[in-house]
PDB file of C-alpha atoms and ligand atoms in Angstrom:
ATOM      1  CA  MET A 285     -41.124  23.113  -6.604  1.00  0.00           C
ATOM      2  CA  SER A 286     -44.678  23.470  -5.782  1.00  0.00           C
ATOM      3  CA  ASN A 287     -44.335  21.198  -2.777  1.00  0.00           C
ATOM      4  CA  LEU A 288     -42.036  23.664  -1.081  1.00  0.00           C
ATOM      5  CA  GLU A 289     -44.891  26.000  -0.801  1.00  0.00           C
ATOM      6  CA  PRO A 290     -47.003  26.189   2.302  1.00  0.00           C
ATOM      7  CA  ASP A 291     -50.265  24.059   1.746  1.00  0.00           C
ATOM      8  CA  PRO A 292     -53.205  26.457   1.840  1.00  0.00           C
ATOM      9  CA  GLU A 293     -55.685  23.810   2.529  1.00  0.00           C
ATOM     10  CA  ALA A 294     -53.635  22.524   5.536  1.00  0.00           C
ATOM     11  CA  ILE A 295     -53.643  26.141   7.003  1.00  0.00           C
ATOM     12  CA  SER A 296     -57.323  26.453   6.720  1.00  0.00           C
ATOM     13  CA  LEU A 297     -57.743  23.217   8.389  1.00  0.00           C
ATOM     14  CA  THR A 298     -55.971  24.197  11.614  1.00  0.00           C
ATOM     15  CA  SER A 299     -57.853  25.499  14.446  1.00  0.00           C
ATOM     16  CA  GLY A 300     -57.018  28.857  16.002  1.00  0.00           C
ATOM     17  CA  THR A 301     -54.499  31.351  14.596  1.00  0.00           C
ATOM     18  CA  TYR A 302     -50.868  30.257  14.668  1.00  0.00           C
ATOM     19  CA  ARG A 303     -48.160  32.535  14.705  1.00  0.00           C
ATOM     20  CA  ALA A 304     -45.844  32.085  11.874  1.00  0.00           C
ATOM     21  CA  ALA A 305     -42.572  30.178  12.581  1.00  0.00           C
ATOM     22  CA  ASP A 306     -39.465  32.250  12.764  1.00  0.00           C
ATOM     23  CA  VAL A 307     -36.736  31.052  10.683  1.00  0.00           C
ATOM     24  CA  LEU A 308     -33.070  31.680  11.974  1.00  0.00           C
ATOM     25  CA  GLU A 309     -29.924  31.047  10.138  1.00  0.00           C
ATOM     26  CA  ALA A 310     -26.909  29.111  11.671  1.00  0.00           C
ATOM     27  CA  ARG A 311     -23.552  30.666  12.044  1.00  0.00           C
ATOM     28  CA  LYS A 312     -20.616  28.565  10.833  1.00  0.00           C
ATOM     29  CA  THR A 313     -18.062  28.004  13.405  1.00  0.00           C
ATOM     30  CA  ALA A 314     -15.413  25.224  14.244  1.00  0.00           C
ATOM     31  CA  ILE A 315     -15.241  22.949  17.176  1.00  0.00           C
ATOM     32  CA  GLY A 316     -12.373  20.906  18.483  1.00  0.00           C
ATOM     33  CA  ASP A 317      -9.535  20.389  15.776  1.00  0.00           C
ATOM     34  CA  GLY A 318     -11.472  22.272  13.133  1.00  0.00           C
ATOM     35  CA  THR A 319     -14.615  20.485  12.202  1.00  0.00           C
ATOM     36  CA  GLU A 320     -17.041  23.036  10.886  1.00  0.00           C
ATOM     37  CA  VAL A 321     -20.385  23.152  12.317  1.00  0.00           C
ATOM     38  CA  ARG A 322     -23.743  25.075  11.691  1.00  0.00           C
ATOM     39  CA  ARG A 323     -24.513  26.550  15.171  1.00  0.00           C
ATOM     40  CA  LEU A 324     -28.458  26.915  15.292  1.00  0.00           C
ATOM     41  CA  LEU A 325     -28.592  27.536  19.196  1.00  0.00           C
ATOM     42  CA  PRO A 326     -28.159  30.036  20.794  1.00  0.00           C
ATOM     43  CA  GLN A 327     -28.852  32.937  18.638  1.00  0.00           C
ATOM     44  CA  ARG A 328     -28.864  36.702  19.700  1.00  0.00           C
ATOM     45  CA  THR A 329     -32.702  36.649  19.221  1.00  0.00           C
ATOM     46  CA  LEU A 330     -33.410  33.032  20.385  1.00  0.00           C
ATOM     47  CA  ARG A 331     -31.419  31.742  23.366  1.00  0.00           C
ATOM     48  CA  THR A 332     -33.296  28.643  24.226  1.00  0.00           C
ATOM     49  CA  ILE A 333     -36.036  26.335  22.899  1.00  0.00           C
ATOM     50  CA  GLY A 334     -37.631  24.843  26.201  1.00  0.00           C
ATOM     51  CA  ALA A 335     -34.505  23.967  28.154  1.00  0.00           C
ATOM     52  CA  TRP A 336     -32.528  23.184  24.825  1.00  0.00           C
ATOM     53  CA  CYS A 337     -29.920  25.827  24.905  1.00  0.00           C
ATOM     54  CA  PHE A 338     -27.208  24.754  22.175  1.00  0.00           C
ATOM     55  CA  LEU A 339     -27.515  23.026  18.807  1.00  0.00           C
ATOM     56  CA  ASP A 340     -24.670  22.316  16.471  1.00  0.00           C
ATOM     57  CA  HIS A 341     -25.463  20.417  13.053  1.00  0.00           C
ATOM     58  CA  TYR A 342     -22.325  19.080  11.299  1.00  0.00           C
ATOM     59  CA  GLY A 343     -21.839  17.340   7.991  1.00  0.00           C
ATOM     60  CA  PRO A 344     -22.230  15.407   5.946  1.00  0.00           C
ATOM     61  CA  ASP A 345     -18.543  15.351   6.104  1.00  0.00           C
ATOM     62  CA  GLU A 346     -15.812  12.922   4.470  1.00  0.00           C
ATOM     63  CA  VAL A 347     -13.849  11.514   7.349  1.00  0.00           C
ATOM     64  CA  SER A 348     -12.211   8.373   5.813  1.00  0.00           C
ATOM     65  CA  ARG A 349      -8.971  10.282   5.311  1.00  0.00           C
ATOM     66  CA  GLY A 350      -7.291  12.490   8.113  1.00  0.00           C
ATOM     67  CA  PRO A 351      -8.367  12.417  11.588  1.00  0.00           C
ATOM     68  CA  GLY A 352     -12.027  13.165  11.122  1.00  0.00           C
ATOM     69  CA  MET A 353     -13.676  14.985  14.063  1.00  0.00           C
ATOM     70  CA  GLN A 354     -11.516  15.341  17.080  1.00  0.00           C
ATOM     71  CA  VAL A 355     -12.936  17.384  20.025  1.00  0.00           C
ATOM     72  CA  PRO A 356     -10.313  17.086  22.898  1.00  0.00           C
ATOM     73  CA  PRO A 357     -10.982  16.720  26.587  1.00  0.00           C
ATOM     74  CA  HIS A 358     -13.048  19.786  27.826  1.00  0.00           C
ATOM     75  CA  PRO A 359     -15.256  20.538  30.915  1.00  0.00           C
ATOM     76  CA  HIS A 360     -18.994  21.143  31.291  1.00  0.00           C
ATOM     77  CA  ILE A 361     -21.277  22.249  34.117  1.00  0.00           C
ATOM     78  CA  GLY A 362     -24.970  22.844  34.362  1.00  0.00           C
ATOM     79  CA  LEU A 363     -26.158  21.044  31.300  1.00  0.00           C
ATOM     80  CA  GLN A 364     -26.811  17.741  29.761  1.00  0.00           C
ATOM     81  CA  THR A 365     -25.275  17.007  26.331  1.00  0.00           C
ATOM     82  CA  VAL A 366     -27.197  15.019  23.498  1.00  0.00           C
ATOM     83  CA  SER A 367     -25.017  13.353  20.828  1.00  0.00           C
ATOM     84  CA  TRP A 368     -26.955  12.064  17.796  1.00  0.00           C
ATOM     85  CA  LEU A 369     -25.660  10.776  14.510  1.00  0.00           C
ATOM     86  CA  PHE A 370     -27.331  10.392  11.098  1.00  0.00           C
ATOM     87  CA  GLN A 371     -24.097   8.696   9.729  1.00  0.00           C
ATOM     88  CA  GLY A 372     -20.819   7.767  11.091  1.00  0.00           C
ATOM     89  CA  LEU A 373     -19.117   6.521  14.252  1.00  0.00           C
ATOM     90  CA  VAL A 374     -17.971   8.557  17.252  1.00  0.00           C
ATOM     91  CA  LEU A 375     -16.185   7.623  20.252  1.00  0.00           C
ATOM     92  CA  HIS A 376     -17.146   9.164  23.700  1.00  0.00           C
ATOM     93  CA  ARG A 377     -14.782   9.175  26.709  1.00  0.00           C
ATOM     94  CA  ASP A 378     -15.322  10.954  29.873  1.00  0.00           C
ATOM     95  CA  SER A 379     -13.769  11.762  33.330  1.00  0.00           C
ATOM     96  CA  LEU A 380     -16.040   8.957  35.047  1.00  0.00           C
ATOM     97  CA  GLY A 381     -14.115   6.555  33.021  1.00  0.00           C
ATOM     98  CA  ARG A 382     -16.759   5.728  30.332  1.00  0.00           C
ATOM     99  CA  ARG A 383     -15.703   4.916  26.943  1.00  0.00           C
ATOM    100  CA  GLN A 384     -18.561   4.588  24.497  1.00  0.00           C
ATOM    101  CA  LEU A 385     -19.070   4.214  20.773  1.00  0.00           C
ATOM    102  CA  ILE A 386     -22.069   5.986  19.299  1.00  0.00           C
ATOM    103  CA  ARG A 387     -23.920   5.091  16.032  1.00  0.00           C
ATOM    104  CA  PRO A 388     -26.859   6.429  14.065  1.00  0.00           C
ATOM    105  CA  GLY A 389     -30.031   5.874  15.981  1.00  0.00           C
ATOM    106  CA  GLU A 390     -28.369   5.623  19.451  1.00  0.00           C
ATOM    107  CA  LEU A 391     -28.252   8.320  21.995  1.00  0.00           C
ATOM    108  CA  ASN A 392     -25.352   9.387  24.125  1.00  0.00           C
ATOM    109  CA  LEU A 393     -26.783  11.329  27.165  1.00  0.00           C
ATOM    110  CA  MET A 394     -24.104  13.001  29.382  1.00  0.00           C
ATOM    111  CA  THR A 395     -25.461  14.886  32.398  1.00  0.00           C
ATOM    112  CA  ALA A 396     -22.590  17.341  33.482  1.00  0.00           C
ATOM    113  CA  GLY A 397     -24.388  18.537  36.857  1.00  0.00           C
ATOM    114  CA  ARG A 398     -21.714  19.913  39.028  1.00  0.00           C
ATOM    115  CA  GLY A 399     -18.924  19.010  36.618  1.00  0.00           C
ATOM    116  CA  ILE A 400     -17.683  16.475  34.135  1.00  0.00           C
ATOM    117  CA  ALA A 401     -15.090  16.410  31.156  1.00  0.00           C
ATOM    118  CA  HIS A 402     -15.375  14.478  27.994  1.00  0.00           C
ATOM    119  CA  SER A 403     -13.691  14.131  24.387  1.00  0.00           C
ATOM    120  CA  GLU A 404     -15.329  13.035  21.302  1.00  0.00           C
ATOM    121  CA  GLU A 405     -13.581  11.579  18.344  1.00  0.00           C
ATOM    122  CA  SER A 406     -14.020  10.128  14.929  1.00  0.00           C
ATOM    123  CA  ALA A 407     -13.485   6.139  15.727  1.00  0.00           C
ATOM    124  CA  ALA A 408     -11.302   3.622  14.004  1.00  0.00           C
ATOM    125  CA  GLY A 409     -13.027   1.573  11.516  1.00  0.00           C
ATOM    126  CA  ARG A 410     -15.432   4.271  10.996  1.00  0.00           C
ATOM    127  CA  PRO A 411     -17.724   4.566   7.767  1.00  0.00           C
ATOM    128  CA  PRO A 412     -16.547   7.290   5.474  1.00  0.00           C
ATOM    129  CA  VAL A 413     -19.328   9.913   6.030  1.00  0.00           C
ATOM    130  CA  LEU A 414     -19.935  11.742   9.287  1.00  0.00           C
ATOM    131  CA  HIS A 415     -23.208  13.568   9.803  1.00  0.00           C
ATOM    132  CA  GLY A 416     -24.807  14.479  13.228  1.00  0.00           C
ATOM    133  CA  LEU A 417     -26.029  16.882  15.928  1.00  0.00           C
ATOM    134  CA  GLN A 418     -24.687  17.991  19.226  1.00  0.00           C
ATOM    135  CA  LEU A 419     -27.182  19.429  21.722  1.00  0.00           C
ATOM    136  CA  TRP A 420     -27.331  20.842  25.173  1.00  0.00           C
ATOM    137  CA  ILE A 421     -30.048  20.848  27.709  1.00  0.00           C
ATOM    138  CA  ALA A 422     -29.702  23.446  30.456  1.00  0.00           C
ATOM    139  CA  LEU A 423     -30.366  21.988  33.796  1.00  0.00           C
ATOM    140  CA  ALA A 424     -32.961  23.526  36.016  1.00  0.00           C
ATOM    141  CA  ASP A 425     -31.717  25.444  39.014  1.00  0.00           C
ATOM    142  CA  ALA A 426     -32.780  22.590  41.391  1.00  0.00           C
ATOM    143  CA  GLU A 427     -31.001  19.999  39.202  1.00  0.00           C
ATOM    144  CA  ARG A 428     -27.859  21.658  38.087  1.00  0.00           C
ATOM    145  CA  HIS A 429     -25.489  20.739  41.051  1.00  0.00           C
ATOM    146  CA  ARG A 430     -26.353  17.007  40.859  1.00  0.00           C
ATOM    147  CA  ALA A 431     -23.666  14.380  40.400  1.00  0.00           C
ATOM    148  CA  PRO A 432     -22.274  13.823  36.746  1.00  0.00           C
ATOM    149  CA  GLN A 433     -23.532  10.527  34.983  1.00  0.00           C
ATOM    150  CA  PHE A 434     -23.312   9.254  31.455  1.00  0.00           C
ATOM    151  CA  ALA A 435     -25.844   7.029  29.777  1.00  0.00           C
ATOM    152  CA  HIS A 436     -25.965   5.212  26.312  1.00  0.00           C
ATOM    153  CA  HIS A 437     -29.382   4.342  24.835  1.00  0.00           C
ATOM    154  CA  ALA A 438     -29.238   1.898  21.729  1.00  0.00           C
ATOM    155  CA  ASP A 439     -32.942   0.913  21.771  1.00  0.00           C
ATOM    156  CA  LEU A 440     -35.081   3.960  21.454  1.00  0.00           C
ATOM    157  CA  PRO A 441     -38.814   3.794  20.603  1.00  0.00           C
ATOM    158  CA  VAL A 442     -39.656   4.342  16.903  1.00  0.00           C
ATOM    159  CA  VAL A 443     -43.036   5.099  16.169  1.00  0.00           C
ATOM    160  CA  ARG A 444     -44.044   4.176  12.526  1.00  0.00           C
ATOM    161  CA  ASP A 445     -46.903   6.139  10.736  1.00  0.00           C
ATOM    162  CA  GLY A 446     -47.364   4.978   7.226  1.00  0.00           C
ATOM    163  CA  ALA A 447     -44.137   5.460   5.418  1.00  0.00           C
ATOM    164  CA  ALA A 448     -42.849   7.825   7.937  1.00  0.00           C
ATOM    165  CA  SER A 449     -41.510   7.234  11.374  1.00  0.00           C
ATOM    166  CA  VAL A 450     -40.622   9.118  14.651  1.00  0.00           C
ATOM    167  CA  THR A 451     -37.714   8.069  16.844  1.00  0.00           C
ATOM    168  CA  VAL A 452     -38.233   9.166  20.414  1.00  0.00           C
ATOM    169  CA  VAL A 453     -34.786  10.460  21.382  1.00  0.00           C
ATOM    170  CA  VAL A 454     -36.150  12.529  24.219  1.00  0.00           C
ATOM    171  CA  GLY A 455     -39.538  12.819  25.943  1.00  0.00           C
ATOM    172  CA  GLU A 456     -42.759  11.039  24.820  1.00  0.00           C
ATOM    173  CA  TYR A 457     -44.574  10.641  21.428  1.00  0.00           C
ATOM    174  CA  ARG A 458     -47.868   8.739  21.118  1.00  0.00           C
ATOM    175  CA  GLY A 459     -47.462   6.954  24.369  1.00  0.00           C
ATOM    176  CA  GLU A 460     -44.029   5.728  23.580  1.00  0.00           C
ATOM    177  CA  ARG A 461     -41.267   7.222  26.009  1.00  0.00           C
ATOM    178  CA  SER A 462     -37.490   7.554  25.448  1.00  0.00           C
ATOM    179  CA  PRO A 463     -35.578   6.047  28.565  1.00  0.00           C
ATOM    180  CA  ALA A 464     -33.425   9.174  28.409  1.00  0.00           C
ATOM    181  CA  GLU A 465     -33.294  10.821  31.916  1.00  0.00           C
ATOM    182  CA  VAL A 466     -34.032  14.517  31.492  1.00  0.00           C
ATOM    183  CA  PHE A 467     -35.166  16.835  34.379  1.00  0.00           C
ATOM    184  CA  SER A 468     -37.589  19.184  32.640  1.00  0.00           C
ATOM    185  CA  PRO A 469     -40.600  18.607  30.146  1.00  0.00           C
ATOM    186  CA  LEU A 470     -38.780  18.185  26.855  1.00  0.00           C
ATOM    187  CA  ALA A 471     -39.183  16.593  23.333  1.00  0.00           C
ATOM    188  CA  GLY A 472     -36.415  15.530  20.988  1.00  0.00           C
ATOM    189  CA  TYR A 473     -37.491  13.498  17.789  1.00  0.00           C
ATOM    190  CA  GLU A 474     -35.942  12.372  14.594  1.00  0.00           C
ATOM    191  CA  VAL A 475     -38.646  12.234  11.939  1.00  0.00           C
ATOM    192  CA  ALA A 476     -38.151  10.612   8.677  1.00  0.00           C
ATOM    193  CA  VAL A 477     -40.772  11.488   6.007  1.00  0.00           C
ATOM    194  CA  PRO A 478     -40.844  10.261   2.196  1.00  0.00           C
ATOM    195  CA  GLY A 479     -39.536  12.861  -0.215  1.00  0.00           C
ATOM    196  CA  GLY A 480     -42.554  14.756  -1.517  1.00  0.00           C
ATOM    197  CA  ASP A 481     -45.033  13.687   1.235  1.00  0.00           C
ATOM    198  CA  ASP A 482     -46.652  15.563   4.003  1.00  0.00           C
ATOM    199  CA  PHE A 483     -46.577  14.491   7.628  1.00  0.00           C
ATOM    200  CA  THR A 484     -48.285  16.004  10.561  1.00  0.00           C
ATOM    201  CA  LEU A 485     -46.554  15.666  13.664  1.00  0.00           C
ATOM    202  CA  PRO A 486     -48.794  16.138  16.819  1.00  0.00           C
ATOM    203  CA  VAL A 487     -47.198  18.373  19.573  1.00  0.00           C
ATOM    204  CA  ARG A 488     -47.837  19.498  23.049  1.00  0.00           C
ATOM    205  CA  GLU A 489     -49.434  22.993  22.883  1.00  0.00           C
ATOM    206  CA  ASP A 490     -47.515  24.107  25.901  1.00  0.00           C
ATOM    207  CA  PHE A 491     -44.042  23.579  24.099  1.00  0.00           C
ATOM    208  CA  GLU A 492     -42.392  25.851  21.869  1.00  0.00           C
ATOM    209  CA  HIS A 493     -40.388  23.886  19.146  1.00  0.00           C
ATOM    210  CA  GLY A 494     -37.548  24.027  16.723  1.00  0.00           C
ATOM    211  CA  VAL A 495     -37.355  22.108  13.669  1.00  0.00           C
ATOM    212  CA  VAL A 496     -34.028  21.354  11.746  1.00  0.00           C
ATOM    213  CA  ALA A 497     -34.178  20.086   8.310  1.00  0.00           C
ATOM    214  CA  VAL A 498     -31.255  17.598   8.188  1.00  0.00           C
ATOM    215  CA  ASP A 499     -30.685  16.555   4.549  1.00  0.00           C
ATOM    216  CA  GLY A 500     -32.688  18.781   2.209  1.00  0.00           C
ATOM    217  CA  SER A 501     -35.108  21.715   1.955  1.00  0.00           C
ATOM    218  CA  ALA A 502     -38.655  21.424   3.505  1.00  0.00           C
ATOM    219  CA  VAL A 503     -41.674  23.337   4.780  1.00  0.00           C
ATOM    220  CA  ALA A 504     -42.011  23.135   8.441  1.00  0.00           C
ATOM    221  CA  GLY A 505     -45.074  25.012  10.181  1.00  0.00           C
ATOM    222  CA  GLY A 506     -45.366  27.069   7.087  1.00  0.00           C
ATOM    223  CA  ALA A 507     -41.721  28.226   6.968  1.00  0.00           C
ATOM    224  CA  LEU A 508     -39.087  27.264   4.284  1.00  0.00           C
ATOM    225  CA  ILE A 509     -35.985  25.470   5.822  1.00  0.00           C
ATOM    226  CA  ALA A 510     -32.796  23.780   4.683  1.00  0.00           C
ATOM    227  CA  PRO A 511     -29.713  22.528   6.361  1.00  0.00           C
ATOM    228  CA  GLY A 512     -28.278  25.628   8.209  1.00  0.00           C
ATOM    229  CA  LEU A 513     -31.716  27.020   9.127  1.00  0.00           C
ATOM    230  CA  ILE A 514     -33.987  26.462  12.128  1.00  0.00           C
ATOM    231  CA  ALA A 515     -37.762  27.116  12.186  1.00  0.00           C
ATOM    232  CA  HIS A 516     -38.868  28.317  15.582  1.00  0.00           C
ATOM    233  CA  LEU A 517     -42.427  27.736  16.326  1.00  0.00           C
ATOM    234  CA  PRO A 518     -43.953  29.443  19.505  1.00  0.00           C
ATOM    235  CA  ALA A 519     -46.120  27.485  22.159  1.00  0.00           C
ATOM    236  CA  GLY A 520     -49.766  27.256  21.068  1.00  0.00           C
ATOM    237  CA  ARG A 521     -49.988  24.854  18.363  1.00  0.00           C
ATOM    238  CA  SER A 522     -51.124  21.286  18.529  1.00  0.00           C
ATOM    239  CA  ALA A 523     -49.266  20.087  15.389  1.00  0.00           C
ATOM    240  CA  ILE A 524     -46.470  20.780  13.091  1.00  0.00           C
ATOM    241  CA  ARG A 525     -46.854  20.095   9.310  1.00  0.00           C
ATOM    242  CA  LEU A 526     -43.606  18.741   7.789  1.00  0.00           C
ATOM    243  CA  SER A 527     -43.398  18.839   3.945  1.00  0.00           C
ATOM    244  CA  PRO A 528     -40.011  17.749   2.453  1.00  0.00           C
ATOM    245  CA  ALA A 529     -39.118  18.491  -1.095  1.00  0.00           C
ATOM    246  CA  SER A 530     -39.466  15.446  -3.409  1.00  0.00           C
ATOM    247  CA  GLY A 531     -36.531  13.564  -4.769  1.00  0.00           C
ATOM    248  CA  ARG A 532     -35.189  11.929  -1.598  1.00  0.00           C
ATOM    249  CA  ARG A 533     -36.428   8.523  -0.530  1.00  0.00           C
ATOM    250  CA  LEU A 534     -36.480   9.620   2.969  1.00  0.00           C
ATOM    251  CA  ALA A 535     -36.068  13.263   4.291  1.00  0.00           C
ATOM    252  CA  ARG A 536     -35.194  13.564   7.895  1.00  0.00           C
ATOM    253  CA  PHE A 537     -35.925  16.348  10.465  1.00  0.00           C
ATOM    254  CA  PHE A 538     -34.929  16.794  14.044  1.00  0.00           C
ATOM    255  CA  VAL A 539     -37.555  18.453  16.166  1.00  0.00           C
ATOM    256  CA  ILE A 540     -36.937  19.839  19.592  1.00  0.00           C
ATOM    257  CA  GLY A 541     -39.513  21.088  22.153  1.00  0.00           C
ATOM    258  CA  GLY A 542     -40.013  22.147  25.520  1.00  0.00           C
ATOM    259  CA  ALA A 543     -41.837  24.477  28.072  1.00  0.00           C
ATOM    260  CA  PRO A 544     -40.398  27.967  27.622  1.00  0.00           C
ATOM    261  CA  LEU A 545     -37.466  28.182  30.132  1.00  0.00           C
ATOM    262  CA  GLY A 546     -38.395  30.628  32.722  1.00  0.00           C
ATOM    263  CA  GLU A 547     -34.818  31.036  34.136  1.00  0.00           C
ATOM    264  CA  PRO A 548     -32.007  33.421  33.143  1.00  0.00           C
ATOM    265  CA  LEU A 549     -29.005  31.670  32.048  1.00  0.00           C
ATOM    266  CA  LEU A 550     -25.295  32.481  31.806  1.00  0.00           C
ATOM    267  CA  MET A 551     -23.670  30.508  28.978  1.00  0.00           C
ATOM    268  CA  TRP A 552     -19.794  30.851  28.375  1.00  0.00           C
ATOM    269  CA  TRP A 553     -17.646  28.292  26.737  1.00  0.00           C
ATOM    270  CA  ASN A 554     -18.759  24.955  27.711  1.00  0.00           C
ATOM    271  CA  PHE A 555     -20.512  25.870  31.082  1.00  0.00           C
ATOM    272  CA  VAL A 556     -24.104  26.874  31.791  1.00  0.00           C
ATOM    273  CA  ALA A 557     -24.282  28.726  34.873  1.00  0.00           C
ATOM    274  CA  ARG A 558     -26.374  31.708  36.587  1.00  0.00           C
ATOM    275  CA  ASP A 559     -23.650  34.305  37.535  1.00  0.00           C
ATOM    276  CA  GLY A 560     -20.058  35.294  36.428  1.00  0.00           C
ATOM    277  CA  GLY A 561     -18.610  33.859  39.617  1.00  0.00           C
ATOM    278  CA  GLU A 562     -19.755  30.438  39.075  1.00  0.00           C
ATOM    279  CA  ILE A 563     -18.290  30.653  35.422  1.00  0.00           C
ATOM    280  CA  ALA A 564     -15.023  31.875  36.679  1.00  0.00           C
ATOM    281  CA  ARG A 565     -14.724  29.153  39.369  1.00  0.00           C
ATOM    282  CA  ALA A 566     -15.499  26.513  36.724  1.00  0.00           C
ATOM    283  CA  ARG A 567     -12.892  27.974  34.490  1.00  0.00           C
ATOM    284  CA  GLU A 568     -10.407  27.962  37.357  1.00  0.00           C
ATOM    285  CA  ASP A 569     -11.320  24.363  38.200  1.00  0.00           C
ATOM    286  CA  TRP A 570     -10.578  23.355  34.669  1.00  0.00           C
ATOM    287  CA  VAL A 571      -7.182  24.973  34.599  1.00  0.00           C
ATOM    288  CA  ALA A 572      -6.151  23.397  37.978  1.00  0.00           C
ATOM    289  CA  GLY A 573      -7.299  19.731  36.822  1.00  0.00           C
ATOM    290  CA  ARG A 574     -10.162  19.437  39.221  1.00  0.00           C
ATOM    291  CA  PHE A 575     -12.555  17.864  36.575  1.00  0.00           C
ATOM    292  CA  GLY A 576     -10.427  14.961  36.506  1.00  0.00           C
ATOM    293  CA  PRO A 577      -8.723  13.117  33.522  1.00  0.00           C
ATOM    294  CA  VAL A 578     -10.210  11.885  30.501  1.00  0.00           C
ATOM    295  CA  GLN A 579      -8.110   8.712  29.991  1.00  0.00           C
ATOM    296  CA  GLY A 580      -6.926   7.654  26.390  1.00  0.00           C
ATOM    297  CA  TYR A 581      -7.759  10.591  24.278  1.00  0.00           C
ATOM    298  CA  PRO A 582      -4.737  10.801  21.829  1.00  0.00           C
ATOM    299  CA  GLY A 583      -3.773  14.504  22.392  1.00  0.00           C
ATOM    300  CA  PRO A 584      -3.911  17.122  25.233  1.00  0.00           C
ATOM    301  CA  PRO A 585      -7.048  18.735  26.617  1.00  0.00           C
ATOM    302  CA  LEU A 586      -8.517  22.073  25.524  1.00  0.00           C
ATOM    303  CA  ALA A 587      -7.185  25.172  27.061  1.00  0.00           C
ATOM    304  CA  ALA A 588      -9.675  27.508  28.601  1.00  0.00           C
ATOM    305  CA  PRO A 589     -10.067  30.747  26.703  1.00  0.00           C
ATOM    306  CA  ALA A 590      -9.527  33.930  28.658  1.00  0.00           C
ATOM    307  CA  LEU A 591     -12.513  35.268  30.391  1.00  0.00           C
ATOM    308  CA  PRO A 592     -13.975  38.422  28.936  1.00  0.00           C
ATOM    309  CA  PRO A 593     -12.807  41.690  30.207  1.00  0.00           C
ATOM    310  CA  VAL A 594     -16.248  42.903  31.432  1.00  0.00           C
ATOM    311  CA  PRO A 595     -18.168  40.908  34.095  1.00  0.00           C
ATOM    312  CA  LEU A 596     -20.350  38.127  32.819  1.00  0.00           C
ATOM    313  CA  LYS A 597     -24.130  38.868  33.428  1.00  0.00           C
ATOM    314  CA  PRO A 598     -27.171  36.613  32.903  1.00  0.00           C
ATOM    315  CA  ARG A 599     -29.165  37.130  29.861  1.00  0.00           C
TER     316      ARG A 599
HETATM  317 MN1   MN B  53     -18.702  18.838  25.088  1.00  0.00          MN
END
């Protein structure tokens, strides 16, 4: 287990003094028809990492019997959703009429802007195991009323570095840029490192970062993490050292980063807004059917929960 300890030599080689990573624990919750997820963002003590404002990690779950994951039609405003799989097959449908399968290594990027509705479901012919992430990106104030759009990216850059590899899901890495259109400076990488190896990921110093250990324990930026934990690394470091435990052929990480968000957000249910009036109007629009139908989902849409009894305020 010695490889789970921070490497003192690596720490002595770094320039400047890094603040230690904070480790935050997911809370378990359920989505859709009961798929259990580990909600890593938002947290009471950490709302956002850059503009990343929501992060669920689910699986690996056995989905060959029963319905698998079933997330009925529901609305979004003010954000982008990032769907990313490590294993499995999921079908996306939305109120723009798009119907898109997603497989591991592919990105579904939905820009809600002023409003969109979508569903996600385990698809027919799926492999037996489902394992993935759902993330949201808060749209900056100047972009959040834009028209909704949906994009599927099946050919993302993969940067190889010895036996390790970095898939550039969002943003740029070593000169390779993801085709995903985002509206603030962001990074999103899947990083695969052979078990027992160390890998140094160069990062932008003006970004804060979060590191998720996808499928085993690891040390990230000096902090011990495992599935269900996220390491938060404040801005000001130029590299993150990733050291997975030995025993796996490849250990995977998902790294998110961005310039710390300077805007107060108000998040409620599936909405990212700035004040309680916007939230109430979006809820009313959903109840009244003004987001438009999601065609083909085999079941009714999600009902909006009741608004809280006290006024919603940004935080
Ligand atoms: Mn959604």
